[in-house]
């Protein structure tokens, strides 16, 4: 039952992550929008923290690692997008993450994937990575994109450790949003200087909307990682790209090319394999 609950939350994360990314990309000043996401996270978590208490000693190392990794990831991802076209960098960054997370989950949490899980993760990653085919990318850009993918896998593993070390769902969840949110705001203030406040005011509505949606997507991912294997959650979360393709087709009337259709079929097949491998036994 608990694994099924985790998989359900992973699917919610996939649906909401696509919308969250779309909002973030729609802004002209993405750094300011990301900082506003952080401010939204910290503000939303402040009141629940009054009831969850201080982080436990078991949870503290995971929390520190999560905040550090998410902060560095934000910088590296931004760097990757400045070096590459988004359509090339994003699939590389997100397509490599589940592969690394699968290995990390096996090493750290003894979550040895079965054949169905391995096949599902491989199909999803192949579908995502295929979306970058044909795009141009230099050595520096490739390194940045692969680093972003590695950091995604690393923070996924650390987030799982934190949620499992937490005495309940809320303590790590709330401390994560509060601490990471503050870190993102400080990071933006340090890079933007005196113009930070004005840039945030100019993007207030979009930032608050993206931040609120990101609470749902990240929160769902964190809850999923408490109950389901890291490999499964990581791979299912990345099916957000499939959701993005469908949204672009239905809402934006974009034409689906044979290339994107093949990628979508691979991603959908991988997700189906993962779901079938975790069906509860019939009685």
PDB file of C-alpha atoms in Angstrom:
ATOM      1  CA  UNK A   1       0.000   0.000   0.000  1.00  0.00           C
ATOM      2  CA  UNK A   2       2.736   2.468   0.920  1.00  0.00           C
ATOM      3  CA  UNK A   3       4.583   1.889  -2.383  1.00  0.00           C
ATOM      4  CA  UNK A   4       1.361   2.441  -4.324  1.00  0.00           C
ATOM      5  CA  UNK A   5       0.878   5.691  -2.422  1.00  0.00           C
ATOM      6  CA  UNK A   6       4.407   6.757  -3.329  1.00  0.00           C
ATOM      7  CA  UNK A   7       3.880   5.953  -7.009  1.00  0.00           C
ATOM      8  CA  UNK A   8       0.637   7.940  -6.970  1.00  0.00           C
ATOM      9  CA  UNK A   9       2.454  10.978  -5.601  1.00  0.00           C
ATOM     10  CA  UNK A  10       5.196  10.529  -8.220  1.00  0.00           C
ATOM     11  CA  UNK A  11       2.572  10.752 -10.968  1.00  0.00           C
ATOM     12  CA  UNK A  12       1.129  13.905  -9.376  1.00  0.00           C
ATOM     13  CA  UNK A  13       4.665  15.305  -9.365  1.00  0.00           C
ATOM     14  CA  UNK A  14       5.028  14.581 -13.088  1.00  0.00           C
ATOM     15  CA  UNK A  15       1.788  16.385 -13.936  1.00  0.00           C
ATOM     16  CA  UNK A  16       2.537  19.459 -11.831  1.00  0.00           C
ATOM     17  CA  UNK A  17       6.247  19.645 -12.689  1.00  0.00           C
ATOM     18  CA  UNK A  18       5.392  20.155 -16.352  1.00  0.00           C
ATOM     19  CA  UNK A  19       3.134  23.099 -15.498  1.00  0.00           C
ATOM     20  CA  UNK A  20       5.668  24.528 -13.045  1.00  0.00           C
ATOM     21  CA  UNK A  21       8.440  24.424 -15.661  1.00  0.00           C
ATOM     22  CA  UNK A  22       6.134  26.035 -18.222  1.00  0.00           C
ATOM     23  CA  UNK A  23       5.440  28.943 -15.857  1.00  0.00           C
ATOM     24  CA  UNK A  24       9.126  29.354 -15.053  1.00  0.00           C
ATOM     25  CA  UNK A  25      10.100  29.343 -18.739  1.00  0.00           C
ATOM     26  CA  UNK A  26       7.379  31.886 -19.599  1.00  0.00           C
ATOM     27  CA  UNK A  27       9.075  34.592 -17.549  1.00  0.00           C
ATOM     28  CA  UNK A  28      11.593  36.958 -19.109  1.00  0.00           C
ATOM     29  CA  UNK A  29      13.606  37.089 -15.866  1.00  0.00           C
ATOM     30  CA  UNK A  30      13.836  33.432 -14.843  1.00  0.00           C
ATOM     31  CA  UNK A  31      16.365  34.090 -12.078  1.00  0.00           C
ATOM     32  CA  UNK A  32      13.952  36.494 -10.365  1.00  0.00           C
ATOM     33  CA  UNK A  33      11.058  34.059 -10.807  1.00  0.00           C
ATOM     34  CA  UNK A  34      13.153  31.287  -9.247  1.00  0.00           C
ATOM     35  CA  UNK A  35      13.985  33.564  -6.297  1.00  0.00           C
ATOM     36  CA  UNK A  36      10.287  34.320  -5.851  1.00  0.00           C
ATOM     37  CA  UNK A  37       9.641  30.578  -5.869  1.00  0.00           C
ATOM     38  CA  UNK A  38      12.089  30.362  -2.976  1.00  0.00           C
ATOM     39  CA  UNK A  39      10.360  33.182  -1.112  1.00  0.00           C
ATOM     40  CA  UNK A  40       7.005  31.438  -1.615  1.00  0.00           C
ATOM     41  CA  UNK A  41       8.421  28.169  -0.281  1.00  0.00           C
ATOM     42  CA  UNK A  42       9.897  29.792   2.820  1.00  0.00           C
ATOM     43  CA  UNK A  43       6.725  31.754   3.545  1.00  0.00           C
ATOM     44  CA  UNK A  44       4.455  28.740   3.120  1.00  0.00           C
ATOM     45  CA  UNK A  45       6.629  26.568   5.387  1.00  0.00           C
ATOM     46  CA  UNK A  46       7.103  29.126   8.175  1.00  0.00           C
ATOM     47  CA  UNK A  47       3.826  28.513  10.028  1.00  0.00           C
ATOM     48  CA  UNK A  48       3.885  24.666   9.933  1.00  0.00           C
ATOM     49  CA  UNK A  49       7.457  24.790  11.273  1.00  0.00           C
ATOM     50  CA  UNK A  50       6.098  26.162  14.559  1.00  0.00           C
ATOM     51  CA  UNK A  51       4.496  22.768  15.126  1.00  0.00           C
ATOM     52  CA  UNK A  52       7.120  20.402  13.695  1.00  0.00           C
ATOM     53  CA  UNK A  53       9.990  21.426  15.971  1.00  0.00           C
ATOM     54  CA  UNK A  54      13.685  21.542  15.188  1.00  0.00           C
ATOM     55  CA  UNK A  55      15.294  19.021  12.806  1.00  0.00           C
ATOM     56  CA  UNK A  56      16.315  15.812  14.534  1.00  0.00           C
ATOM     57  CA  UNK A  57      20.011  14.811  14.539  1.00  0.00           C
ATOM     58  CA  UNK A  58      19.201  11.975  12.110  1.00  0.00           C
ATOM     59  CA  UNK A  59      17.517  14.366   9.687  1.00  0.00           C
ATOM     60  CA  UNK A  60      19.977  17.269   9.884  1.00  0.00           C
ATOM     61  CA  UNK A  61      22.768  15.927   7.598  1.00  0.00           C
ATOM     62  CA  UNK A  62      20.249  15.046   4.903  1.00  0.00           C
ATOM     63  CA  UNK A  63      18.649  18.488   5.176  1.00  0.00           C
ATOM     64  CA  UNK A  64      21.983  20.265   4.869  1.00  0.00           C
ATOM     65  CA  UNK A  65      22.914  18.146   1.873  1.00  0.00           C
ATOM     66  CA  UNK A  66      19.552  18.759   0.204  1.00  0.00           C
ATOM     67  CA  UNK A  67      19.760  22.544   0.578  1.00  0.00           C
ATOM     68  CA  UNK A  68      23.339  22.616  -0.730  1.00  0.00           C
ATOM     69  CA  UNK A  69      22.613  20.367  -3.717  1.00  0.00           C
ATOM     70  CA  UNK A  70      19.443  22.197  -4.749  1.00  0.00           C
ATOM     71  CA  UNK A  71      21.261  25.540  -4.544  1.00  0.00           C
ATOM     72  CA  UNK A  72      24.209  24.349  -6.641  1.00  0.00           C
ATOM     73  CA  UNK A  73      21.820  22.661  -9.094  1.00  0.00           C
ATOM     74  CA  UNK A  74      20.017  25.953  -9.633  1.00  0.00           C
ATOM     75  CA  UNK A  75      23.284  27.664 -10.584  1.00  0.00           C
ATOM     76  CA  UNK A  76      24.500  24.838 -12.832  1.00  0.00           C
ATOM     77  CA  UNK A  77      21.161  24.517 -14.626  1.00  0.00           C
ATOM     78  CA  UNK A  78      21.100  28.241 -15.351  1.00  0.00           C
ATOM     79  CA  UNK A  79      24.671  27.979 -16.657  1.00  0.00           C
ATOM     80  CA  UNK A  80      23.716  25.015 -18.826  1.00  0.00           C
ATOM     81  CA  UNK A  81      20.881  26.978 -20.427  1.00  0.00           C
ATOM     82  CA  UNK A  82      23.176  29.918 -21.221  1.00  0.00           C
ATOM     83  CA  UNK A  83      25.619  27.588 -22.990  1.00  0.00           C
ATOM     84  CA  UNK A  84      23.041  25.503 -24.854  1.00  0.00           C
ATOM     85  CA  UNK A  85      19.663  25.725 -26.466  1.00  0.00           C
ATOM     86  CA  UNK A  86      17.010  24.714 -23.905  1.00  0.00           C
ATOM     87  CA  UNK A  87      15.711  21.953 -26.197  1.00  0.00           C
ATOM     88  CA  UNK A  88      19.159  20.316 -26.094  1.00  0.00           C
ATOM     89  CA  UNK A  89      20.240  20.958 -22.503  1.00  0.00           C
ATOM     90  CA  UNK A  90      16.995  20.022 -20.742  1.00  0.00           C
ATOM     91  CA  UNK A  91      16.653  16.476 -22.170  1.00  0.00           C
ATOM     92  CA  UNK A  92      20.306  15.713 -21.395  1.00  0.00           C
ATOM     93  CA  UNK A  93      20.026  17.022 -17.837  1.00  0.00           C
ATOM     94  CA  UNK A  94      16.751  15.253 -17.082  1.00  0.00           C
ATOM     95  CA  UNK A  95      17.344  12.104 -19.123  1.00  0.00           C
ATOM     96  CA  UNK A  96      20.537  11.128 -17.331  1.00  0.00           C
ATOM     97  CA  UNK A  97      19.213  11.717 -13.806  1.00  0.00           C
ATOM     98  CA  UNK A  98      17.080   8.547 -13.387  1.00  0.00           C
ATOM     99  CA  UNK A  99      19.950   6.316 -14.530  1.00  0.00           C
ATOM    100  CA  UNK A 100      22.283   7.745 -11.882  1.00  0.00           C
ATOM    101  CA  UNK A 101      19.524   7.784  -9.252  1.00  0.00           C
ATOM    102  CA  UNK A 102      18.845   4.088  -9.882  1.00  0.00           C
ATOM    103  CA  UNK A 103      22.483   3.243  -9.137  1.00  0.00           C
ATOM    104  CA  UNK A 104      22.491   5.522  -6.090  1.00  0.00           C
ATOM    105  CA  UNK A 105      19.310   3.991  -4.697  1.00  0.00           C
ATOM    106  CA  UNK A 106      20.802   0.514  -5.043  1.00  0.00           C
ATOM    107  CA  UNK A 107      24.057   1.508  -3.312  1.00  0.00           C
ATOM    108  CA  UNK A 108      22.652   3.644  -0.488  1.00  0.00           C
ATOM    109  CA  UNK A 109      19.267   2.094   0.223  1.00  0.00           C
ATOM    110  CA  UNK A 110      19.731  -1.468  -1.128  1.00  0.00           C
ATOM    111  CA  UNK A 111      16.896  -0.884  -3.609  1.00  0.00           C
ATOM    112  CA  UNK A 112      17.885  -3.440  -6.232  1.00  0.00           C
ATOM    113  CA  UNK A 113      15.642  -2.914  -9.269  1.00  0.00           C
ATOM    114  CA  UNK A 114      13.956  -5.819 -10.982  1.00  0.00           C
ATOM    115  CA  UNK A 115      13.839  -6.376 -14.724  1.00  0.00           C
ATOM    116  CA  UNK A 116      10.617  -4.394 -15.148  1.00  0.00           C
ATOM    117  CA  UNK A 117      12.058  -1.418 -13.289  1.00  0.00           C
ATOM    118  CA  UNK A 118      15.314  -1.483 -15.241  1.00  0.00           C
ATOM    119  CA  UNK A 119      13.463  -1.708 -18.559  1.00  0.00           C
ATOM    120  CA  UNK A 120      11.062   1.062 -17.542  1.00  0.00           C
ATOM    121  CA  UNK A 121      13.798   3.445 -16.412  1.00  0.00           C
ATOM    122  CA  UNK A 122      15.841   2.720 -19.553  1.00  0.00           C
ATOM    123  CA  UNK A 123      12.879   3.380 -21.862  1.00  0.00           C
ATOM    124  CA  UNK A 124      12.002   6.663 -20.150  1.00  0.00           C
ATOM    125  CA  UNK A 125      15.611   7.867 -20.246  1.00  0.00           C
ATOM    126  CA  UNK A 126      16.020   6.832 -23.888  1.00  0.00           C
ATOM    127  CA  UNK A 127      12.862   8.714 -24.829  1.00  0.00           C
ATOM    128  CA  UNK A 128      13.935  11.874 -23.009  1.00  0.00           C
ATOM    129  CA  UNK A 129      17.510  11.799 -24.312  1.00  0.00           C
ATOM    130  CA  UNK A 130      16.292  11.267 -27.882  1.00  0.00           C
ATOM    131  CA  UNK A 131      14.674  14.716 -27.755  1.00  0.00           C
ATOM    132  CA  UNK A 132      18.145  16.274 -27.779  1.00  0.00           C
ATOM    133  CA  UNK A 133      19.146  14.461 -30.987  1.00  0.00           C
ATOM    134  CA  UNK A 134      20.128  16.760 -33.813  1.00  0.00           C
ATOM    135  CA  UNK A 135      20.842  19.711 -31.563  1.00  0.00           C
ATOM    136  CA  UNK A 136      24.235  21.338 -31.360  1.00  0.00           C
ATOM    137  CA  UNK A 137      26.140  21.262 -28.108  1.00  0.00           C
ATOM    138  CA  UNK A 138      29.745  22.115 -27.285  1.00  0.00           C
ATOM    139  CA  UNK A 139      32.006  20.416 -24.772  1.00  0.00           C
ATOM    140  CA  UNK A 140      31.395  23.012 -22.052  1.00  0.00           C
ATOM    141  CA  UNK A 141      27.650  22.831 -22.639  1.00  0.00           C
ATOM    142  CA  UNK A 142      27.643  19.042 -22.509  1.00  0.00           C
ATOM    143  CA  UNK A 143      29.597  19.061 -19.246  1.00  0.00           C
ATOM    144  CA  UNK A 144      27.157  21.576 -17.745  1.00  0.00           C
ATOM    145  CA  UNK A 145      24.106  19.546 -18.824  1.00  0.00           C
ATOM    146  CA  UNK A 146      25.567  16.270 -17.526  1.00  0.00           C
ATOM    147  CA  UNK A 147      26.531  17.978 -14.263  1.00  0.00           C
ATOM    148  CA  UNK A 148      22.958  19.214 -13.890  1.00  0.00           C
ATOM    149  CA  UNK A 149      21.716  15.654 -14.443  1.00  0.00           C
ATOM    150  CA  UNK A 150      24.140  14.286 -11.861  1.00  0.00           C
ATOM    151  CA  UNK A 151      23.051  16.913  -9.342  1.00  0.00           C
ATOM    152  CA  UNK A 152      19.398  16.076 -10.012  1.00  0.00           C
ATOM    153  CA  UNK A 153      20.110  12.438  -9.193  1.00  0.00           C
ATOM    154  CA  UNK A 154      22.158  13.421  -6.132  1.00  0.00           C
ATOM    155  CA  UNK A 155      19.499  15.660  -4.625  1.00  0.00           C
ATOM    156  CA  UNK A 156      16.840  13.042  -5.354  1.00  0.00           C
ATOM    157  CA  UNK A 157      18.823  10.471  -3.366  1.00  0.00           C
ATOM    158  CA  UNK A 158      19.499  12.908  -0.520  1.00  0.00           C
ATOM    159  CA  UNK A 159      15.844  14.004  -0.460  1.00  0.00           C
ATOM    160  CA  UNK A 160      14.850  10.344  -0.126  1.00  0.00           C
ATOM    161  CA  UNK A 161      17.250   9.904   2.785  1.00  0.00           C
ATOM    162  CA  UNK A 162      15.865  12.976   4.516  1.00  0.00           C
ATOM    163  CA  UNK A 163      12.228  11.975   4.115  1.00  0.00           C
ATOM    164  CA  UNK A 164      12.960   8.484   5.417  1.00  0.00           C
ATOM    165  CA  UNK A 165      14.989   9.810   8.374  1.00  0.00           C
ATOM    166  CA  UNK A 166      12.177  12.199   9.288  1.00  0.00           C
ATOM    167  CA  UNK A 167       9.823  11.104  12.080  1.00  0.00           C
ATOM    168  CA  UNK A 168       6.872  11.999   9.884  1.00  0.00           C
ATOM    169  CA  UNK A 169       6.111  13.517   6.505  1.00  0.00           C
ATOM    170  CA  UNK A 170       5.962  17.151   7.636  1.00  0.00           C
ATOM    171  CA  UNK A 171       9.273  17.775   9.485  1.00  0.00           C
ATOM    172  CA  UNK A 172      11.653  17.259   6.549  1.00  0.00           C
ATOM    173  CA  UNK A 173       9.108  18.583   4.046  1.00  0.00           C
ATOM    174  CA  UNK A 174       8.672  21.900   5.868  1.00  0.00           C
ATOM    175  CA  UNK A 175      12.334  22.383   6.756  1.00  0.00           C
ATOM    176  CA  UNK A 176      13.317  21.609   3.173  1.00  0.00           C
ATOM    177  CA  UNK A 177      11.025  24.274   1.723  1.00  0.00           C
ATOM    178  CA  UNK A 178      11.973  26.833   4.376  1.00  0.00           C
ATOM    179  CA  UNK A 179      15.752  26.398   4.192  1.00  0.00           C
ATOM    180  CA  UNK A 180      15.975  25.880   0.430  1.00  0.00           C
ATOM    181  CA  UNK A 181      13.658  28.815  -0.193  1.00  0.00           C
ATOM    182  CA  UNK A 182      15.806  31.158   1.872  1.00  0.00           C
ATOM    183  CA  UNK A 183      18.947  29.853   0.142  1.00  0.00           C
ATOM    184  CA  UNK A 184      17.481  30.615  -3.308  1.00  0.00           C
ATOM    185  CA  UNK A 185      16.566  34.168  -2.285  1.00  0.00           C
ATOM    186  CA  UNK A 186      20.030  34.796  -0.807  1.00  0.00           C
ATOM    187  CA  UNK A 187      21.623  33.340  -3.922  1.00  0.00           C
ATOM    188  CA  UNK A 188      19.659  35.703  -6.161  1.00  0.00           C
ATOM    189  CA  UNK A 189      20.345  38.728  -3.945  1.00  0.00           C
ATOM    190  CA  UNK A 190      24.072  37.995  -4.073  1.00  0.00           C
ATOM    191  CA  UNK A 191      24.116  37.741  -7.873  1.00  0.00           C
ATOM    192  CA  UNK A 192      21.640  40.525  -8.708  1.00  0.00           C
ATOM    193  CA  UNK A 193      22.849  43.085  -6.183  1.00  0.00           C
ATOM    194  CA  UNK A 194      20.735  46.199  -5.456  1.00  0.00           C
ATOM    195  CA  UNK A 195      18.461  45.459  -8.438  1.00  0.00           C
ATOM    196  CA  UNK A 196      17.212  42.220  -6.846  1.00  0.00           C
ATOM    197  CA  UNK A 197      14.179  43.725  -5.088  1.00  0.00           C
ATOM    198  CA  UNK A 198      12.982  45.595  -8.190  1.00  0.00           C
ATOM    199  CA  UNK A 199      13.395  42.542 -10.399  1.00  0.00           C
ATOM    200  CA  UNK A 200      11.399  40.444  -7.944  1.00  0.00           C
ATOM    201  CA  UNK A 201       8.613  43.056  -7.764  1.00  0.00           C
ATOM    202  CA  UNK A 202       8.387  43.099 -11.558  1.00  0.00           C
ATOM    203  CA  UNK A 203       7.826  39.322 -11.608  1.00  0.00           C
ATOM    204  CA  UNK A 204       5.727  39.011  -8.454  1.00  0.00           C
ATOM    205  CA  UNK A 205       2.582  37.386  -9.846  1.00  0.00           C
ATOM    206  CA  UNK A 206       4.385  34.883 -12.028  1.00  0.00           C
ATOM    207  CA  UNK A 207       6.852  34.040  -9.256  1.00  0.00           C
ATOM    208  CA  UNK A 208       4.133  33.425  -6.674  1.00  0.00           C
ATOM    209  CA  UNK A 209       2.173  31.253  -9.113  1.00  0.00           C
ATOM    210  CA  UNK A 210       5.240  29.230 -10.108  1.00  0.00           C
ATOM    211  CA  UNK A 211       6.314  28.903  -6.476  1.00  0.00           C
ATOM    212  CA  UNK A 212       2.903  27.677  -5.355  1.00  0.00           C
ATOM    213  CA  UNK A 213       2.778  25.090  -8.122  1.00  0.00           C
ATOM    214  CA  UNK A 214       6.348  24.035  -7.341  1.00  0.00           C
ATOM    215  CA  UNK A 215       5.324  23.368  -3.736  1.00  0.00           C
ATOM    216  CA  UNK A 216       2.839  20.824  -5.052  1.00  0.00           C
ATOM    217  CA  UNK A 217       5.318  19.256  -7.497  1.00  0.00           C
ATOM    218  CA  UNK A 218       8.319  19.144  -5.146  1.00  0.00           C
ATOM    219  CA  UNK A 219       6.134  18.217  -2.185  1.00  0.00           C
ATOM    220  CA  UNK A 220       4.620  15.317  -4.114  1.00  0.00           C
ATOM    221  CA  UNK A 221       8.097  14.149  -5.106  1.00  0.00           C
ATOM    222  CA  UNK A 222       9.316  14.253  -1.505  1.00  0.00           C
ATOM    223  CA  UNK A 223       6.326  12.282  -0.223  1.00  0.00           C
ATOM    224  CA  UNK A 224       6.786   9.768  -3.050  1.00  0.00           C
ATOM    225  CA  UNK A 225      10.454   9.300  -2.102  1.00  0.00           C
ATOM    226  CA  UNK A 226       9.455   8.386   1.441  1.00  0.00           C
ATOM    227  CA  UNK A 227       7.441   5.400   0.255  1.00  0.00           C
ATOM    228  CA  UNK A 228       8.592   4.293  -3.206  1.00  0.00           C
ATOM    229  CA  UNK A 229      12.019   3.301  -4.592  1.00  0.00           C
ATOM    230  CA  UNK A 230      14.263   6.155  -5.716  1.00  0.00           C
ATOM    231  CA  UNK A 231      14.591   4.751  -9.251  1.00  0.00           C
ATOM    232  CA  UNK A 232      10.830   4.584  -9.757  1.00  0.00           C
ATOM    233  CA  UNK A 233      10.124   8.066  -8.401  1.00  0.00           C
ATOM    234  CA  UNK A 234      12.990   9.638 -10.332  1.00  0.00           C
ATOM    235  CA  UNK A 235      11.929   8.080 -13.632  1.00  0.00           C
ATOM    236  CA  UNK A 236       8.190   8.721 -13.235  1.00  0.00           C
ATOM    237  CA  UNK A 237       8.831  12.347 -12.289  1.00  0.00           C
ATOM    238  CA  UNK A 238      10.695  12.856 -15.567  1.00  0.00           C
ATOM    239  CA  UNK A 239       7.624  11.776 -17.527  1.00  0.00           C
ATOM    240  CA  UNK A 240       6.677  15.428 -17.038  1.00  0.00           C
ATOM    241  CA  UNK A 241       8.273  15.838 -20.475  1.00  0.00           C
ATOM    242  CA  UNK A 242       5.561  13.582 -21.918  1.00  0.00           C
ATOM    243  CA  UNK A 243       2.963  15.795 -20.239  1.00  0.00           C
ATOM    244  CA  UNK A 244       4.647  18.847 -21.781  1.00  0.00           C
ATOM    245  CA  UNK A 245       4.443  17.298 -25.264  1.00  0.00           C
ATOM    246  CA  UNK A 246       0.725  16.588 -24.799  1.00  0.00           C
ATOM    247  CA  UNK A 247       0.058  20.110 -23.455  1.00  0.00           C
ATOM    248  CA  UNK A 248       1.888  21.645 -26.417  1.00  0.00           C
ATOM    249  CA  UNK A 249      -0.156  19.510 -28.808  1.00  0.00           C
ATOM    250  CA  UNK A 250      -3.604  20.112 -27.254  1.00  0.00           C
ATOM    251  CA  UNK A 251      -3.375  23.610 -25.770  1.00  0.00           C
ATOM    252  CA  UNK A 252      -0.850  25.273 -28.071  1.00  0.00           C
ATOM    253  CA  UNK A 253      -1.792  23.400 -31.270  1.00  0.00           C
ATOM    254  CA  UNK A 254       1.858  22.518 -31.888  1.00  0.00           C
ATOM    255  CA  UNK A 255       2.469  19.831 -34.481  1.00  0.00           C
ATOM    256  CA  UNK A 256       3.869  16.567 -33.156  1.00  0.00           C
ATOM    257  CA  UNK A 257       6.815  15.483 -35.286  1.00  0.00           C
ATOM    258  CA  UNK A 258       7.713  11.813 -35.846  1.00  0.00           C
ATOM    259  CA  UNK A 259      10.750  12.466 -33.641  1.00  0.00           C
ATOM    260  CA  UNK A 260       8.731  13.740 -30.671  1.00  0.00           C
ATOM    261  CA  UNK A 261       6.094  11.035 -31.204  1.00  0.00           C
ATOM    262  CA  UNK A 262       8.763   8.324 -30.961  1.00  0.00           C
ATOM    263  CA  UNK A 263      10.105   9.915 -27.786  1.00  0.00           C
ATOM    264  CA  UNK A 264       6.600  10.129 -26.318  1.00  0.00           C
ATOM    265  CA  UNK A 265       5.925   6.450 -27.072  1.00  0.00           C
ATOM    266  CA  UNK A 266       9.197   5.410 -25.406  1.00  0.00           C
ATOM    267  CA  UNK A 267       8.470   7.506 -22.311  1.00  0.00           C
ATOM    268  CA  UNK A 268       4.886   6.228 -22.060  1.00  0.00           C
ATOM    269  CA  UNK A 269       6.034   2.617 -22.506  1.00  0.00           C
ATOM    270  CA  UNK A 270       8.628   3.070 -19.776  1.00  0.00           C
ATOM    271  CA  UNK A 271       6.070   4.528 -17.391  1.00  0.00           C
ATOM    272  CA  UNK A 272       3.704   1.633 -18.124  1.00  0.00           C
ATOM    273  CA  UNK A 273       6.462  -0.899 -17.421  1.00  0.00           C
ATOM    274  CA  UNK A 274       7.195   0.754 -14.071  1.00  0.00           C
ATOM    275  CA  UNK A 275       3.532   0.802 -13.098  1.00  0.00           C
ATOM    276  CA  UNK A 276       3.028  -2.831 -14.129  1.00  0.00           C
ATOM    277  CA  UNK A 277       6.091  -3.902 -12.151  1.00  0.00           C
ATOM    278  CA  UNK A 278       4.534  -2.421  -9.017  1.00  0.00           C
ATOM    279  CA  UNK A 279       0.994  -3.693  -9.355  1.00  0.00           C
ATOM    280  CA  UNK A 280      -0.220  -5.176  -6.058  1.00  0.00           C
ATOM    281  CA  UNK A 281      -0.486  -8.980  -6.178  1.00  0.00           C
ATOM    282  CA  UNK A 282      -3.938 -10.289  -7.004  1.00  0.00           C
ATOM    283  CA  UNK A 283      -5.742 -12.180  -4.280  1.00  0.00           C
TER     284      UNK A 283
END
